[in-house]
Amino acid sequence: MEPTPEHLRALYRRCVAASNMMQPINIVRMDERTQRIFMLIADTIEVEIFPNG
């Protein structure tokens, strides 16, 4: 399953925001069942990106 363009735009914005806060991005994973992208930032911040961004 490929990420949608909305997925990629939202992922890019979250990655830039995390790097601006000097936080490490530990995990980025796409759940193919729900078609959501999951991010773990700095061991405590969990982000879910829905298919519509």
Short mmCIF file of C-alpha atoms in Angstrom, two decimals:
data_model
loop_
_atom_site.label_atom_id
_atom_site.label_comp_id
_atom_site.label_asym_id
_atom_site.label_seq_id
_atom_site.Cartn_x
_atom_site.Cartn_y
_atom_site.Cartn_z
CA MET A 1 0.00 0.00 0.00
CA GLU A 2 1.39 3.38 -1.01
CA PRO A 3 0.82 6.50 1.09
CA THR A 4 -1.50 9.12 -0.36
CA PRO A 5 -0.22 12.60 -1.27
CA GLU A 6 -2.09 13.92 1.79
CA HIS A 7 -0.25 11.37 3.96
CA LEU A 8 3.09 12.55 2.64
CA ARG A 9 2.35 16.26 3.12
CA ALA A 10 1.19 15.67 6.70
CA LEU A 11 4.20 13.43 7.43
CA TYR A 12 6.59 16.07 6.10
CA ARG A 13 5.00 18.79 8.27
CA ARG A 14 5.24 16.58 11.40
CA CYS A 15 8.87 15.69 10.67
CA VAL A 16 9.81 19.35 10.25
CA ALA A 17 7.99 20.27 13.47
CA ALA A 18 9.78 17.51 15.40
CA SER A 19 13.18 18.52 14.06
CA ASN A 20 12.49 22.18 14.89
CA MET A 21 11.87 21.07 18.50
CA MET A 22 15.11 19.03 18.36
CA GLN A 23 13.21 15.80 19.05
CA PRO A 24 14.26 12.42 17.63
CA ILE A 25 11.85 10.56 15.38
CA ASN A 26 12.07 6.98 16.62
CA ILE A 27 9.45 5.11 14.57
CA VAL A 28 7.52 5.80 11.38
CA ARG A 29 5.22 2.99 10.30
CA MET A 30 2.20 2.64 8.02
CA ASP A 31 -0.59 0.37 9.25
CA GLU A 32 -1.94 -1.26 6.11
CA ARG A 33 -5.17 -2.36 7.80
CA THR A 34 -6.27 1.14 8.79
CA GLN A 35 -4.13 2.99 6.21
CA ARG A 36 -2.76 5.31 8.90
CA ILE A 37 0.82 6.41 9.46
CA PHE A 38 2.07 6.12 13.03
CA MET A 39 4.99 8.18 14.36
CA LEU A 40 6.75 7.92 17.71
CA ILE A 41 8.65 11.10 18.52
CA ALA A 42 10.99 11.27 21.53
CA ASP A 43 9.54 8.20 23.33
CA THR A 44 6.38 10.06 24.41
CA ILE A 45 4.75 11.86 21.48
CA GLU A 46 2.52 9.59 19.40
CA VAL A 47 1.14 10.90 16.11
CA GLU A 48 -1.37 9.17 13.86
CA ILE A 49 -1.86 10.50 10.33
CA PHE A 50 -5.13 9.56 8.69
CA PRO A 51 -5.38 8.88 4.92
CA ASN A 52 -6.89 12.34 4.32
CA GLY A 53 -3.92 14.00 6.03
#
